[in-house]
């Protein structure tokens, strides 16, 4: 979906489809160099990371495996609570594997820090994080993401996998949502 179809719901486009692809290509090149000679398992966090995974994986000029987890962070609306529950677990055994968690956004960091602790307990060779967006001002849990697309202000964004109430995930660009939609 193009921004023009829902322009009344949005305040500002932060990143266009082209900018997102350009940045993912750069991150993919770093990842390719860092994991040279190692196997690599990409773990996507459903549902928000679907677009990032699809594009990042295609920019990676090497073999990768892809698996998915679905977690729900209890909470409603635009706030995350930090209480995490696994809705769908991996099908892959992590022992000895180099795992790169692919996520679309780190907000408080509660979800991803829980996830990294959980995956780390399964005997992997390494666990690192790649996220397209990060909100440094919102972060309450210290998590080190090795690959970050952009740091953004503490505003609610939608598009490119990011939803509000399950809508806007299919927006091509990333934009800030107008407060009248969620308040
Ligand atoms: P955290 O646990 O880091 O606070 O939040 C993680 C999850 O909250 C993200 O994976 C995403 O699903 C949701 N989230 C956090 N910030 C935003 C945002 O600005 N927009 C949208 N659509 N979802 C967000
Ligand atoms: Mg997510």
Coordinates of C-alpha atoms and ligand atoms in Angstrom, one line a residue:
X1 CA 0.0 0.0 0.0
X2 CA 1.2 3.5 -0.8
X3 CA 1.3 6.4 1.6
X4 CA -1.1 8.3 -0.6
X5 CA -3.9 5.7 0.2
X6 CA -3.8 6.6 4.0
X7 CA -2.2 10.0 4.0
X8 CA -4.9 11.4 6.4
X9 CA -3.8 8.8 9.1
X10 CA -0.1 9.8 8.9
X11 CA 1.9 12.7 10.1
X12 CA 5.2 12.3 8.3
X13 CA 7.1 9.7 6.3
X14 CA 10.3 8.8 8.1
X15 CA 11.8 6.4 5.6
X16 CA 10.7 5.6 2.1
X17 CA 10.8 2.1 0.6
X18 CA 14.0 3.1 -1.3
X19 CA 15.7 4.4 1.8
X20 CA 14.8 1.2 3.6
X21 CA 16.2 -1.0 0.8
X22 CA 19.4 1.0 0.7
X23 CA 20.0 0.7 4.4
X24 CA 19.2 -3.0 4.5
X25 CA 21.7 -3.6 1.7
X26 CA 24.4 -1.9 3.8
X27 CA 23.5 -4.0 6.9
X28 CA 23.5 -7.2 4.8
X29 CA 27.0 -6.4 3.6
X30 CA 28.2 -5.9 7.2
X31 CA 26.5 -9.2 8.2
X32 CA 28.1 -11.0 5.2
X33 CA 31.5 -9.8 6.2
X34 CA 31.1 -10.5 9.9
X35 CA 29.9 -14.1 9.5
X36 CA 32.3 -15.1 6.7
X37 CA 33.0 -18.8 6.9
X38 CA 30.3 -19.4 9.6
X39 CA 26.9 -20.8 9.2
X40 CA 24.1 -18.4 9.9
X41 CA 20.5 -18.8 11.2
X42 CA 18.2 -15.9 10.9
X43 CA 15.4 -15.9 13.5
X44 CA 12.6 -13.6 12.6
X45 CA 10.1 -12.3 15.2
X46 CA 6.6 -12.6 13.9
X47 CA 4.7 -10.7 12.8
X48 CA 6.4 -7.4 12.5
X49 CA 9.7 -8.6 11.2
X50 CA 8.3 -10.3 8.1
X51 CA 9.2 -7.5 5.7
X52 CA 12.6 -6.8 7.2
X53 CA 13.4 -10.5 7.0
X54 CA 12.2 -10.9 3.4
X55 CA 14.3 -8.0 2.2
X56 CA 17.4 -8.4 4.4
X57 CA 17.7 -12.1 3.6
X58 CA 17.5 -11.3 -0.1
X59 CA 20.2 -8.7 0.2
X60 CA 22.5 -11.3 1.8
X61 CA 24.8 -12.8 -0.8
X62 CA 25.4 -16.1 1.0
X63 CA 23.5 -19.1 2.3
X64 CA 21.3 -18.5 5.3
X65 CA 18.7 -20.5 7.1
X66 CA 15.5 -18.8 8.2
X67 CA 13.2 -19.7 11.1
X68 CA 10.5 -17.8 13.0
X69 CA 9.3 -17.2 16.5
X70 CA 6.1 -15.6 17.5
X71 CA 6.0 -14.0 20.9
X72 CA 3.4 -11.9 22.6
X73 CA 4.3 -9.2 25.0
X74 CA 1.3 -8.8 27.2
X75 CA -0.1 -5.3 27.0
X76 CA -2.4 -3.3 24.9
X77 CA -2.4 -0.5 22.3
X78 CA 0.9 1.1 21.9
X79 CA 2.6 0.0 25.1
X80 CA 4.7 -3.1 25.8
X81 CA 4.6 -4.7 29.3
X82 CA 7.7 -6.9 29.3
X83 CA 5.8 -10.1 30.2
X84 CA 6.5 -12.3 27.2
X85 CA 4.9 -15.5 26.1
X86 CA 6.0 -17.8 23.2
X87 CA 3.2 -18.3 20.8
X88 CA 5.2 -20.2 18.2
X89 CA 8.6 -21.6 18.9
X90 CA 11.5 -22.3 16.5
X91 CA 11.6 -25.6 14.6
X92 CA 15.5 -25.4 14.6
X93 CA 17.9 -26.8 17.3
X94 CA 20.2 -23.9 18.2
X95 CA 23.1 -25.9 19.6
X96 CA 26.3 -24.7 18.1
X97 CA 24.5 -22.3 15.8
X98 CA 25.2 -18.7 15.0
X99 CA 21.9 -17.0 15.5
X100 CA 20.9 -13.5 14.3
X101 CA 17.6 -12.3 15.6
X102 CA 15.9 -10.1 13.0
X103 CA 13.5 -7.6 14.3
X104 CA 11.8 -4.5 13.0
X105 CA 11.9 -2.2 16.1
X106 CA 13.4 -2.1 19.6
X107 CA 11.3 0.1 21.8
X108 CA 11.7 -0.5 25.5
X109 CA 13.9 -3.5 24.6
X110 CA 11.9 -5.8 27.0
X111 CA 10.8 -8.2 24.3
X112 CA 14.1 -8.6 22.6
X113 CA 16.1 -8.9 25.8
X114 CA 13.8 -11.6 27.0
X115 CA 14.1 -13.3 23.6
X116 CA 17.9 -13.1 23.5
X117 CA 18.1 -14.6 27.1
X118 CA 15.7 -17.4 26.0
X119 CA 17.7 -18.2 22.8
X120 CA 21.0 -18.0 24.6
X121 CA 19.9 -20.7 27.0
X122 CA 19.7 -23.2 24.1
X123 CA 23.4 -23.6 23.6
X124 CA 24.0 -21.5 20.5
X125 CA 27.5 -20.5 19.3
X126 CA 26.3 -16.8 19.3
X127 CA 23.2 -14.7 19.5
X128 CA 23.2 -11.2 17.9
X129 CA 20.4 -8.8 17.0
X130 CA 19.6 -7.0 13.8
X131 CA 16.9 -4.4 14.0
X132 CA 15.7 -1.9 11.4
X133 CA 14.7 0.7 14.0
X134 CA 15.6 1.5 17.6
X135 CA 14.2 4.1 20.0
X136 CA 17.1 4.9 22.3
X137 CA 14.9 7.2 24.5
X138 CA 12.4 4.5 25.1
X139 CA 14.8 1.8 26.0
X140 CA 14.5 0.5 29.6
X141 CA 16.4 -2.8 29.1
X142 CA 20.0 -2.6 28.0
X143 CA 20.3 -4.7 24.8
X144 CA 23.1 -4.5 22.4
X145 CA 21.9 -4.7 18.8
X146 CA 24.9 -5.4 16.6
X147 CA 23.1 -4.1 13.4
X148 CA 20.8 -1.1 13.6
X149 CA 19.1 0.5 10.6
X150 CA 18.3 3.8 12.3
X151 CA 17.7 5.3 15.7
X152 CA 14.4 7.2 15.8
X153 CA 12.7 9.5 18.3
X154 CA 10.2 8.1 20.7
X155 CA 7.2 8.2 18.5
X156 CA 4.8 5.6 17.3
X157 CA 5.5 4.5 13.8
X158 CA 3.7 2.2 11.3
X159 CA 4.4 0.6 8.0
X160 CA 6.9 -2.0 6.6
X161 CA 5.6 -4.6 9.0
X162 CA 4.8 -2.3 11.9
X163 CA 1.1 -2.2 12.7
X164 CA -1.4 -0.3 14.6
X165 CA -4.2 -2.7 15.5
X166 CA -3.1 -5.0 12.8
X167 CA -3.3 -2.4 10.1
X168 CA -0.6 -0.5 8.1
X169 CA 1.8 -3.5 8.1
X170 CA 1.6 -3.5 4.3
X171 CA 2.5 0.2 3.9
X172 CA 5.6 0.4 1.8
X173 CA 7.2 3.3 3.8
X174 CA 7.6 3.9 7.5
X175 CA 5.6 6.8 8.9
X176 CA 4.5 8.3 12.1
X177 CA 0.8 7.7 12.9
X178 CA -1.4 10.6 13.6
X179 CA -2.5 10.8 17.3
X180 CA -6.2 11.0 16.3
X181 CA -5.9 7.4 15.1
X182 CA -4.8 5.9 18.4
X183 CA -6.0 8.3 21.1
Ligands
LIG1 P1 9.6 -3.5 23.2 O1 9.4 -4.8 23.9 O2 11.0 -3.2 22.7 O3 9.1 -2.3 24.0 O4 8.6 -3.5 22.0 C1 8.7 -4.5 21.0 C2 7.5 -4.5 20.1 O5 6.5 -3.5 20.4 C3 7.9 -4.3 18.7 O6 8.4 -5.6 18.2 C4 6.6 -3.9 18.1 O7 5.8 -5.0 17.8 C5 6.0 -3.0 19.2 N1 6.4 -1.6 19.0 C6 7.2 -0.9 19.7 N2 7.3 0.4 19.2 C7 6.4 0.4 18.2 C8 6.1 1.5 17.2 O8 6.5 2.6 17.2 N3 5.2 1.1 16.3 C9 4.6 -0.1 16.2 N4 3.8 -0.3 15.2 N5 5.0 -1.1 17.0 C10 5.9 -0.8 18.0
LIG2 MG1 8.6 -7.1 16.8

